[in-house]
Every structure is written in C-alpha cells, then in structure tokens.
PDB file of C-alpha atoms in Angstrom:
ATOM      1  CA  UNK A   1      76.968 -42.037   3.992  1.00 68.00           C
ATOM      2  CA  UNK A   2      73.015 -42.656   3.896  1.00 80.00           C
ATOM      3  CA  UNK A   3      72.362 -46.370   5.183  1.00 88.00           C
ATOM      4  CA  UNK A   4      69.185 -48.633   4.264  1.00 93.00           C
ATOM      5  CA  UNK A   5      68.079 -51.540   5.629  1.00 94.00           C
ATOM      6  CA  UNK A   6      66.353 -54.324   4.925  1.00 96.00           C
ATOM      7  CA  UNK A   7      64.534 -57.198   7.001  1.00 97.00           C
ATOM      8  CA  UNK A   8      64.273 -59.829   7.008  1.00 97.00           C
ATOM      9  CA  UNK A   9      67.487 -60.717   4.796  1.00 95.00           C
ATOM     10  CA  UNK A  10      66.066 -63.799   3.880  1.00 96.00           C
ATOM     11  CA  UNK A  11      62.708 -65.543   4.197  1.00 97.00           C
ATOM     12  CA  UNK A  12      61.342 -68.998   3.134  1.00 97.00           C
ATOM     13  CA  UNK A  13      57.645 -69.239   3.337  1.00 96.00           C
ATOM     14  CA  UNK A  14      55.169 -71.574   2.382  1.00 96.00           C
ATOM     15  CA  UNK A  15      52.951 -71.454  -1.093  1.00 97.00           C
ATOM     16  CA  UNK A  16      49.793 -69.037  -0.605  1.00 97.00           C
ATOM     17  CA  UNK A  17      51.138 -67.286   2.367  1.00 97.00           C
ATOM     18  CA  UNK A  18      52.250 -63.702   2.543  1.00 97.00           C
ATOM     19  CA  UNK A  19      55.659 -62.225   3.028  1.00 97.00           C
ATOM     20  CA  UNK A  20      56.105 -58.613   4.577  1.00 97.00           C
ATOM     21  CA  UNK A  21      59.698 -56.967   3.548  1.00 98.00           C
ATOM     22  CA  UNK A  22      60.531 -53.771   5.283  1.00 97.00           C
ATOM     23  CA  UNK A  23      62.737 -51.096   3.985  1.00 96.00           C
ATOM     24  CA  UNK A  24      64.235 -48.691   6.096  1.00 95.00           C
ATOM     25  CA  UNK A  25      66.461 -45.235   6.115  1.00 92.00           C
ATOM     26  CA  UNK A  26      68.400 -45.127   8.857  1.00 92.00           C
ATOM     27  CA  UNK A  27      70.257 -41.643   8.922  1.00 87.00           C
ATOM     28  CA  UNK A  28      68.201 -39.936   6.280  1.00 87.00           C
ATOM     29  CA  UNK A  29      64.088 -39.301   5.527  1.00 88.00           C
ATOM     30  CA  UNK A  30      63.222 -40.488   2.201  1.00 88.00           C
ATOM     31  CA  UNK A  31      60.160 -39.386   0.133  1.00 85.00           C
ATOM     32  CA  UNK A  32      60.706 -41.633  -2.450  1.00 91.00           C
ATOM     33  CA  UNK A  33      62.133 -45.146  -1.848  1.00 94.00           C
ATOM     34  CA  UNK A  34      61.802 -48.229  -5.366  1.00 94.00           C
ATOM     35  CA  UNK A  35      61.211 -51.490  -4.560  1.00 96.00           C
ATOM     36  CA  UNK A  36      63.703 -53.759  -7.574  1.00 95.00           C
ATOM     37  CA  UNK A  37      63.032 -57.500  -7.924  1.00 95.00           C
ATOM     38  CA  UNK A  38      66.633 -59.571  -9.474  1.00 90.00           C
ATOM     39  CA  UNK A  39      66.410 -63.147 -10.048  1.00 86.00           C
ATOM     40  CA  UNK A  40      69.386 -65.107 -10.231  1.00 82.00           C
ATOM     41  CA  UNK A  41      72.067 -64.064 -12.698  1.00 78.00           C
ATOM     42  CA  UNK A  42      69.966 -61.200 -13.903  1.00 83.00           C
ATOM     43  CA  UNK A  43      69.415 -57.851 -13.803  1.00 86.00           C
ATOM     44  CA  UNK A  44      67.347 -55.272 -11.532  1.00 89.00           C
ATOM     45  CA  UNK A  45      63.843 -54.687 -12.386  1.00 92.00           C
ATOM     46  CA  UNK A  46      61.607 -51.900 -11.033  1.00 93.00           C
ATOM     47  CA  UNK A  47      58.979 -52.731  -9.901  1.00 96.00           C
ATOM     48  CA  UNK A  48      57.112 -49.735  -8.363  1.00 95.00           C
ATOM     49  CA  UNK A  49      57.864 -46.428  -6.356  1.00 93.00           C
ATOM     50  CA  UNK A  50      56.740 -46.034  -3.850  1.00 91.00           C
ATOM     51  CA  UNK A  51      55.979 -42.243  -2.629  1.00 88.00           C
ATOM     52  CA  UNK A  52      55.497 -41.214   1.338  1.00 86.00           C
ATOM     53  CA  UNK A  53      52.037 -40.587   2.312  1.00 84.00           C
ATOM     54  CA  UNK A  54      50.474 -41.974  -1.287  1.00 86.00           C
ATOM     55  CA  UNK A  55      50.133 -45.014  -3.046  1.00 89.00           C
ATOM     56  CA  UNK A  56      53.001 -46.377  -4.806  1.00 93.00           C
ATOM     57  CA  UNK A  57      53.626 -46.419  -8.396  1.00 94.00           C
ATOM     58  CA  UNK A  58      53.908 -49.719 -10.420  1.00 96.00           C
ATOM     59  CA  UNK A  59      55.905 -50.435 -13.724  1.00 94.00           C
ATOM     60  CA  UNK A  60      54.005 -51.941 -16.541  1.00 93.00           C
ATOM     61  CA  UNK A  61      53.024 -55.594 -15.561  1.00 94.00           C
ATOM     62  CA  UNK A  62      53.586 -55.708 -12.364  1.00 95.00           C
ATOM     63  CA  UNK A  63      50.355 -56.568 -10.260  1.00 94.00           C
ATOM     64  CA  UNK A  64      49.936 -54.018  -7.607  1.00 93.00           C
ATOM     65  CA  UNK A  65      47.239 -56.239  -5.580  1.00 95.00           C
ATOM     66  CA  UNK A  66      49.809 -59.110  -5.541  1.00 96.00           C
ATOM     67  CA  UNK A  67      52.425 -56.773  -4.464  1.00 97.00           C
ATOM     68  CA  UNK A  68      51.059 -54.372  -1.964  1.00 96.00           C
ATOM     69  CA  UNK A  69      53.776 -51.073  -1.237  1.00 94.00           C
ATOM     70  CA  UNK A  70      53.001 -49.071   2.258  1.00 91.00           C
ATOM     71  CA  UNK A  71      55.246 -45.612   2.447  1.00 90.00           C
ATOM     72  CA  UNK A  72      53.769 -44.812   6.093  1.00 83.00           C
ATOM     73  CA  UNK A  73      56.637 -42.870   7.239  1.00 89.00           C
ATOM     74  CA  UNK A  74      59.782 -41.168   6.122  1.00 90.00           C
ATOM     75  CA  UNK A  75      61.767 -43.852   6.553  1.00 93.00           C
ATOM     76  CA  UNK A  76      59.845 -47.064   6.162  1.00 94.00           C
ATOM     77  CA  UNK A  77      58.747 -48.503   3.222  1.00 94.00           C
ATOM     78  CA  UNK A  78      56.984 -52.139   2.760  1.00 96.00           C
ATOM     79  CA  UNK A  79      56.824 -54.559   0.213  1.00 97.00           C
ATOM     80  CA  UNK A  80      54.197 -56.970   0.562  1.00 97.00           C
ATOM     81  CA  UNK A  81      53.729 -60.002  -1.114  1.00 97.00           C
ATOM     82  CA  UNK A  82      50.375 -61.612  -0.997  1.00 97.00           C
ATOM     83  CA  UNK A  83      49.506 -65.200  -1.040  1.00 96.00           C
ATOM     84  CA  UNK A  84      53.207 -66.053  -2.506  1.00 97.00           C
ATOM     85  CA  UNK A  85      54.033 -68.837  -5.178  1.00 96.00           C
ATOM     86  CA  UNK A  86      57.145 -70.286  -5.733  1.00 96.00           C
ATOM     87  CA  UNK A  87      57.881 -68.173  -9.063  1.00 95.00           C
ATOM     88  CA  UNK A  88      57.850 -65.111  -6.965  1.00 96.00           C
ATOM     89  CA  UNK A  89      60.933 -66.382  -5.207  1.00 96.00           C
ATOM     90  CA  UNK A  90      63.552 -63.643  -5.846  1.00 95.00           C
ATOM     91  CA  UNK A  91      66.089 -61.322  -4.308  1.00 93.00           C
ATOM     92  CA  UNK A  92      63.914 -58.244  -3.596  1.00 96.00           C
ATOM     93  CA  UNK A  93      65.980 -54.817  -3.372  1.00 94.00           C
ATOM     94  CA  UNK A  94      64.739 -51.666  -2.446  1.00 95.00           C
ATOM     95  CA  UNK A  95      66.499 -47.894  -2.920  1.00 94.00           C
ATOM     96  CA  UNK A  96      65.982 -44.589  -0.688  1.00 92.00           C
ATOM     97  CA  UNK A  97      66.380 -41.428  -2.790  1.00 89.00           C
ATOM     98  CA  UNK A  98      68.675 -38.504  -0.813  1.00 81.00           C
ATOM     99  CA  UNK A  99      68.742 -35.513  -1.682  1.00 74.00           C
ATOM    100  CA  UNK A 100      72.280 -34.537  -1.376  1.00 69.00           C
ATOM    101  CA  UNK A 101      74.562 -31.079  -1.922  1.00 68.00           C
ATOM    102  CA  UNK A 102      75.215 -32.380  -5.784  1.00 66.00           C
ATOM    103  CA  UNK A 103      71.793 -33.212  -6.043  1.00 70.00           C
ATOM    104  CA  UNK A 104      69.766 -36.653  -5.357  1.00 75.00           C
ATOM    105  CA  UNK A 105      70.821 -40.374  -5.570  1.00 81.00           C
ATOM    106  CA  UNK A 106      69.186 -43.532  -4.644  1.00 86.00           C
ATOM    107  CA  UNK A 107      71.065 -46.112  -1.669  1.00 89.00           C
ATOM    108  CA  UNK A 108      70.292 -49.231  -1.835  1.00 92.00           C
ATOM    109  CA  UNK A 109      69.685 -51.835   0.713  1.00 93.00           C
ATOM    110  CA  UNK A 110      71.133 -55.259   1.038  1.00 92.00           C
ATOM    111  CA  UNK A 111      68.353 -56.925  -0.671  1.00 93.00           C
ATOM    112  CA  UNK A 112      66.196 -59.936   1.450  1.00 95.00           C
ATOM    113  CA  UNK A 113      66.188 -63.193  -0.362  1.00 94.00           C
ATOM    114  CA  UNK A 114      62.484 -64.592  -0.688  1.00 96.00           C
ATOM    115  CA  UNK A 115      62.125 -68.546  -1.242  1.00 97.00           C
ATOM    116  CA  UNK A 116      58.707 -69.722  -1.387  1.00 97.00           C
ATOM    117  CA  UNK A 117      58.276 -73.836  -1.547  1.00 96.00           C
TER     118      UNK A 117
ATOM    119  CA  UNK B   1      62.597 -45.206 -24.545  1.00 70.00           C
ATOM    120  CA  UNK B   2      65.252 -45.746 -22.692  1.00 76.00           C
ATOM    121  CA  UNK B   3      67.856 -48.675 -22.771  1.00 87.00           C
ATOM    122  CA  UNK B   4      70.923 -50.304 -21.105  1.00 93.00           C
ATOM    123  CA  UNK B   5      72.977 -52.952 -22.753  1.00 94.00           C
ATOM    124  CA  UNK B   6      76.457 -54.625 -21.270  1.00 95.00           C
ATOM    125  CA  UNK B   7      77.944 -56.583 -24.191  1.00 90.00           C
ATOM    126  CA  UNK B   8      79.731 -58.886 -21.724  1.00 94.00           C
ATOM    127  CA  UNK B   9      77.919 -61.223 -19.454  1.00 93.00           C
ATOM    128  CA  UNK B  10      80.793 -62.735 -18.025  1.00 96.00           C
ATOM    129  CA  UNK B  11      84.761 -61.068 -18.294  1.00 97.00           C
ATOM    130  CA  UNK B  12      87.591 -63.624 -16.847  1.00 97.00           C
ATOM    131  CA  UNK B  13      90.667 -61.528 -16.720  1.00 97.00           C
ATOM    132  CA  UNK B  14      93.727 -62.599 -13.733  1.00 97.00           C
ATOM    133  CA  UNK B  15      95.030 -60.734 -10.923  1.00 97.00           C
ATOM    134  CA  UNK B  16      96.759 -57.036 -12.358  1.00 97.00           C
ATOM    135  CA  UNK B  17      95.706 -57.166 -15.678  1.00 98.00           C
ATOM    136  CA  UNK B  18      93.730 -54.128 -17.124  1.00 98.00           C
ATOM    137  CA  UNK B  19      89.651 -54.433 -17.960  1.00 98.00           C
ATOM    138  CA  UNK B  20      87.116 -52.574 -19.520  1.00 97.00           C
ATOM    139  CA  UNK B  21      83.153 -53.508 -19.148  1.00 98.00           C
ATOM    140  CA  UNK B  22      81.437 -52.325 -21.579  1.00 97.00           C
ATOM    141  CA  UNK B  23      78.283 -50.388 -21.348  1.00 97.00           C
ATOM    142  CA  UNK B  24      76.169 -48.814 -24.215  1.00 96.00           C
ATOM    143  CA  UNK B  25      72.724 -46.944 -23.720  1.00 93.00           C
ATOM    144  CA  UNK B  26      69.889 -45.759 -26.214  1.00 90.00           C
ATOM    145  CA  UNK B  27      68.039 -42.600 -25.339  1.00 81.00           C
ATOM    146  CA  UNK B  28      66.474 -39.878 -27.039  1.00 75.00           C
ATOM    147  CA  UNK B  29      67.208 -37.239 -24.425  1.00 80.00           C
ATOM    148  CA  UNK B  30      70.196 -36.589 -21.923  1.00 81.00           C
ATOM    149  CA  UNK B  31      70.478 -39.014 -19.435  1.00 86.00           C
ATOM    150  CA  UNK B  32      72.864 -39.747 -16.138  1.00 91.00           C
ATOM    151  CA  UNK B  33      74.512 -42.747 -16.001  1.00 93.00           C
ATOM    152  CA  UNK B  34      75.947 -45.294 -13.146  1.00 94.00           C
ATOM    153  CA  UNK B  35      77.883 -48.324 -12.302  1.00 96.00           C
ATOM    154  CA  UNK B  36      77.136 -49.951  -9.087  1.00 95.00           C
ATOM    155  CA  UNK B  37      79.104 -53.191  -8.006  1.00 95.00           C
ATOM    156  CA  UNK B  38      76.852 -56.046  -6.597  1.00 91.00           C
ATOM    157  CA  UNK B  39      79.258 -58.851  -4.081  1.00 89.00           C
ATOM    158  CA  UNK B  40      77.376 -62.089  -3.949  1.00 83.00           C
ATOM    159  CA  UNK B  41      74.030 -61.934  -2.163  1.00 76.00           C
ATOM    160  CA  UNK B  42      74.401 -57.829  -1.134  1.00 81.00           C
ATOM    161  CA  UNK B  43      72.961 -54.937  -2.337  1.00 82.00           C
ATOM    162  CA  UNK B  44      74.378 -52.653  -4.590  1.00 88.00           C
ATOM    163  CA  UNK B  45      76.639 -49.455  -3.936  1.00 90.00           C
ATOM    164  CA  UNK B  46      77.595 -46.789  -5.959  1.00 91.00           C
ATOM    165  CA  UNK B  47      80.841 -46.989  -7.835  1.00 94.00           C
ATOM    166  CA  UNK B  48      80.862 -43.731 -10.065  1.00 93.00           C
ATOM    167  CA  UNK B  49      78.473 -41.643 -11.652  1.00 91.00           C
ATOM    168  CA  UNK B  50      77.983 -39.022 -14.732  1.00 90.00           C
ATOM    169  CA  UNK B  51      75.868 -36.281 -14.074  1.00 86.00           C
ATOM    170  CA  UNK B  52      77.408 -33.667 -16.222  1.00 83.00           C
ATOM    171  CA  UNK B  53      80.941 -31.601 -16.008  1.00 85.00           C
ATOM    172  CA  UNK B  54      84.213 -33.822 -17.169  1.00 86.00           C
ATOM    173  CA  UNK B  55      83.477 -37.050 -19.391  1.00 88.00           C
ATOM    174  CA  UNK B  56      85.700 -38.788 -17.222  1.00 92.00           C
ATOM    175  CA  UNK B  57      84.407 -39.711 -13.446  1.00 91.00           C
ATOM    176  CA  UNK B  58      86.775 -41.995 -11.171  1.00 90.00           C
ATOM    177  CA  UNK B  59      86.202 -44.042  -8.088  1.00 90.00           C
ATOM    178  CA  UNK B  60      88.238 -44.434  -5.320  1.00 82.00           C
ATOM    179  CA  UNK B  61      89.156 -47.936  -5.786  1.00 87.00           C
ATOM    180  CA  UNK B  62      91.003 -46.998  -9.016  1.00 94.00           C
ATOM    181  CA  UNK B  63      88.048 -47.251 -11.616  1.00 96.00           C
ATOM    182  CA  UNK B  64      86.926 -45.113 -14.448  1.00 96.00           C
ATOM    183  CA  UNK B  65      84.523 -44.717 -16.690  1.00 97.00           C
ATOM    184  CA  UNK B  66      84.349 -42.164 -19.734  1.00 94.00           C
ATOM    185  CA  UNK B  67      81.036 -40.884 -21.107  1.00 93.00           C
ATOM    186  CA  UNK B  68      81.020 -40.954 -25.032  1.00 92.00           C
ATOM    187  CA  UNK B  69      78.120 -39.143 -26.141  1.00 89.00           C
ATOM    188  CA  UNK B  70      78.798 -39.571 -30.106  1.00 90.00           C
ATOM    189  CA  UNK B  71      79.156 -43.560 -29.621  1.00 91.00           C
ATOM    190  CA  UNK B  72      76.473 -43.805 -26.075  1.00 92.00           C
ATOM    191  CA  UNK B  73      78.819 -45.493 -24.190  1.00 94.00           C
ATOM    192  CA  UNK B  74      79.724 -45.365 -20.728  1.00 96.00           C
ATOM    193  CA  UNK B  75      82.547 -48.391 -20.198  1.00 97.00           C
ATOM    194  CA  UNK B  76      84.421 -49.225 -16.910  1.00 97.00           C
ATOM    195  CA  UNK B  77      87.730 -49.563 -16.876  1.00 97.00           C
ATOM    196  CA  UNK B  78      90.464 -50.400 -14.056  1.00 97.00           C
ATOM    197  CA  UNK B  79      94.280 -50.594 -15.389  1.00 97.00           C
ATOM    198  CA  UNK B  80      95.098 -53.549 -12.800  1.00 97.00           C
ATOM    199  CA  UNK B  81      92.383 -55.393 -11.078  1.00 97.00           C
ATOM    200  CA  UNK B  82      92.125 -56.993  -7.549  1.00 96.00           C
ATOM    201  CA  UNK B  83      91.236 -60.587  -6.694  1.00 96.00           C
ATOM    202  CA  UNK B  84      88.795 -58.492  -4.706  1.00 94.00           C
ATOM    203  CA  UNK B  85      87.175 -56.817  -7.498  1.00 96.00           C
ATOM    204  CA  UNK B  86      85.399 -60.172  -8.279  1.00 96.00           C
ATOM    205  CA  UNK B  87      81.484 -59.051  -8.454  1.00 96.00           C
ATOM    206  CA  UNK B  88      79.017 -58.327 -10.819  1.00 94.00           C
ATOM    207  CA  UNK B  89      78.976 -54.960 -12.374  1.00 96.00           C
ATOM    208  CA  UNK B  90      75.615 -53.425 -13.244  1.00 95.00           C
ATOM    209  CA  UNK B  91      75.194 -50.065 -15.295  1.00 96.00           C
ATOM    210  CA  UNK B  92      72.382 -47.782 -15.333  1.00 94.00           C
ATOM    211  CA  UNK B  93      70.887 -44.821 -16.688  1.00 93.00           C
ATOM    212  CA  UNK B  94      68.082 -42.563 -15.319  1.00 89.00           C
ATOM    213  CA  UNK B  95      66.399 -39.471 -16.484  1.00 82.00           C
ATOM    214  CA  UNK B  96      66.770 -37.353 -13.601  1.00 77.00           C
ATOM    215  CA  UNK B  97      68.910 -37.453 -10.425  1.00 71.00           C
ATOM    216  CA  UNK B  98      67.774 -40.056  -7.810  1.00 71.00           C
ATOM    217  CA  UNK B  99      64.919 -41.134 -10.353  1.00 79.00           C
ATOM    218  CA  UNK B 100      63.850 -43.893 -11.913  1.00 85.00           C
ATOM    219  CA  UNK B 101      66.971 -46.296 -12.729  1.00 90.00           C
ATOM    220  CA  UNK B 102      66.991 -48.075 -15.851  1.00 91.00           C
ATOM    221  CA  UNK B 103      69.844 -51.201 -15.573  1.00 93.00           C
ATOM    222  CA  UNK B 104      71.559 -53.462 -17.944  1.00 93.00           C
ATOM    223  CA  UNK B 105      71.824 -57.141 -17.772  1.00 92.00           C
ATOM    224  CA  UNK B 106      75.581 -56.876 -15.560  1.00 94.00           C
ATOM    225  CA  UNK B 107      78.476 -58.674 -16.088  1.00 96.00           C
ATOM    226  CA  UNK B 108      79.759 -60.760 -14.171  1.00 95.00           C
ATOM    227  CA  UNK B 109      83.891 -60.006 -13.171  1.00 97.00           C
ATOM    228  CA  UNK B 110      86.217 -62.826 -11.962  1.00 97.00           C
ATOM    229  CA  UNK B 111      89.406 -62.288 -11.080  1.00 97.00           C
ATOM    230  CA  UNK B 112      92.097 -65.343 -10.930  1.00 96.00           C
ATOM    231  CA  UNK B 113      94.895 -65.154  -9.804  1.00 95.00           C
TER     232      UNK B 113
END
C-alpha cells in the first residue's frame, strides 16, 4: 500500500524559533497532500492543503504566515512553523491523496510530535 | 455544513465482548464516510470506508460498520474484541473521494482483559 513519511517524528525547540516538518510519499506522487494538527485527547483538525506547484490552502483561522506549506515536488510537502510558542506544541499529521482503481483516498503519515518550551 | 459527532469519548468493554462506536454525521448532501484507528503516538490508517454500493463495509480485522442514511449514522461494530484493539477510533466524512476530511472528536477503546 501507499507509504508516507514524516520527519522528524518528534522535535522540541525553543520559544521563537522555527520548526521545519517534512512530509513525504514514498511509492506514490501526490498532488494534493493536508497538513492536520491533534492535540492531546482530541480530534484532527485541517489545517490547510496544500497543492503541488501552488500555494497551499488554509482552513478558516489558521494563520498562513505562521504556518508556511511548500508543495515543491510530487512527493514532498513542508510544514513550517515560524517563530514557535509553546501553544503551538501539537502532534502535526499530514495525508497524501492516491488516486487509486476505486477512486482516491488520503494515507496518512505517522504524525511528528512538536514541543516547544 | 458538514459535521461529525462520536457520542462516546471513552468505551471500556473486556477481552471478547461485542462493541459498537457510535458515529452520527449532519450533511446536506451525500457524503463518504471513514473510520481510521489511531495506536498511541502513530498516525492513522484506514479501517473501512463507504463510498457507495452495500450499506455494510467490513475490515479485515473483523469490523463493520453499516451506513444508515434515514438515521446519519455510520457505527463500528466488532462482535468480540482483542486486547489489541485498544486505540482510539476516529470517524470521518468528506465530500468527495480523497478530499477534504471532516473528523469527529474519537473515542477512545480499551480493552481489559
């Protein structure tokens, strides 16, 4: 089956620094790969799309300067976060969407665990 | 617009006995809907999905889920769980294949034995 990746799996930086996250296919292209954002004991939020070779989409309150999405290839996508505070520690998930036989479904990589002190 | 809502944040149930997770959705328009399974500190995967066809879709690890259009429901059931089935369960809808995936708030499985 399609495999994503993520790295790094987990990453503790320090207040106003930034964080890259890379998102990878590794047996598929993907056009479209979403970047989710779950803190603890909650659910998945979107938080943009990001789109190959255009800039990424963002949900509704979601600050696209803060959070800074690079699709350069077909199967990398970033997530970066800029100058990082402590409540944007999170498990940050992204998905690859693969177009398949019975039509298209999103894989989803392990997540990286961001802890910013 | 759309919304996802699991009536169960937490379900306790021991080792063999049967369990449904309940998932209801709101929507004005057809939708396709998911359950992916989430172990501690992974990802999520796929467990089953309803695109269209059969109400009832199955996974290969024994669970089920049956599309109820009349009540918008979608629940997960498995007649005899696993101590390994412990995870949180997460169910989603979407729009369109492989877009945008709108998820409830889980619920959280733990099987005792």
């Amino acid at each position: 089956g399609a495999v994503v990746s993520q790295h790094p799996s987990w990453v503790i930086c320090k207040s106003g620094t930034s964080v890259k996250i890379e998102c990878r296919s590794l047996d598929f292209q993907a056009t479209t790969m979403f970047w989710y954002r779950q803190f603890p004991k909650q659910s998945l939020m979107l938080m943009a799309t990001s789109n190959e070779g255009s800039k990424a989409t963002y949900e509704q309150g979601v600050e696209k300067d803060k959070f800074l999405i690079n699709h350069a290839s077909l199967t990398l996508s970033t997530l970066t976060v800029t100058s990082a505070h402590p409540e944007d520690s999170s498990f940050y998930i992204c998905s690859a969407r693969v177009q398949g036989t019975s039509g298209s479904e999103q894989y989803f990589g392990p997540g990286t665990r961001l802890t910013v002190t | 617009a759309q919304s996802v809502t699991q009536l169960d944040s937490q379900v306790p149930v021991f080792e063999e006995a049967p369990v449904e997770l309940r998932c209801n959705y709101s929507s004005s328009v057809s939708v396709y809907l998911f359950w992916y399974v989430q172990y501690p500190n992974q990802g999520l995967q796929l467990l089953l999905k309803y695109l269209s066809g059969s109400t009832l879709v199955e996974s290969i690890n024994g669970f089920e889920a049956e599309f109820n259009k009349s009540q918008t429901s979608f629940h997960l059931r498995k007649p005899s769980v696993h101590i390994s089935d412990t995870a949180e369960y997460f169910c989603a809808v979407s729009y369109n294949q492989g877009g945008k995936l709108i998820f409830g708030q889980g619920t959280e499985l733990s099987v005792k034995p």
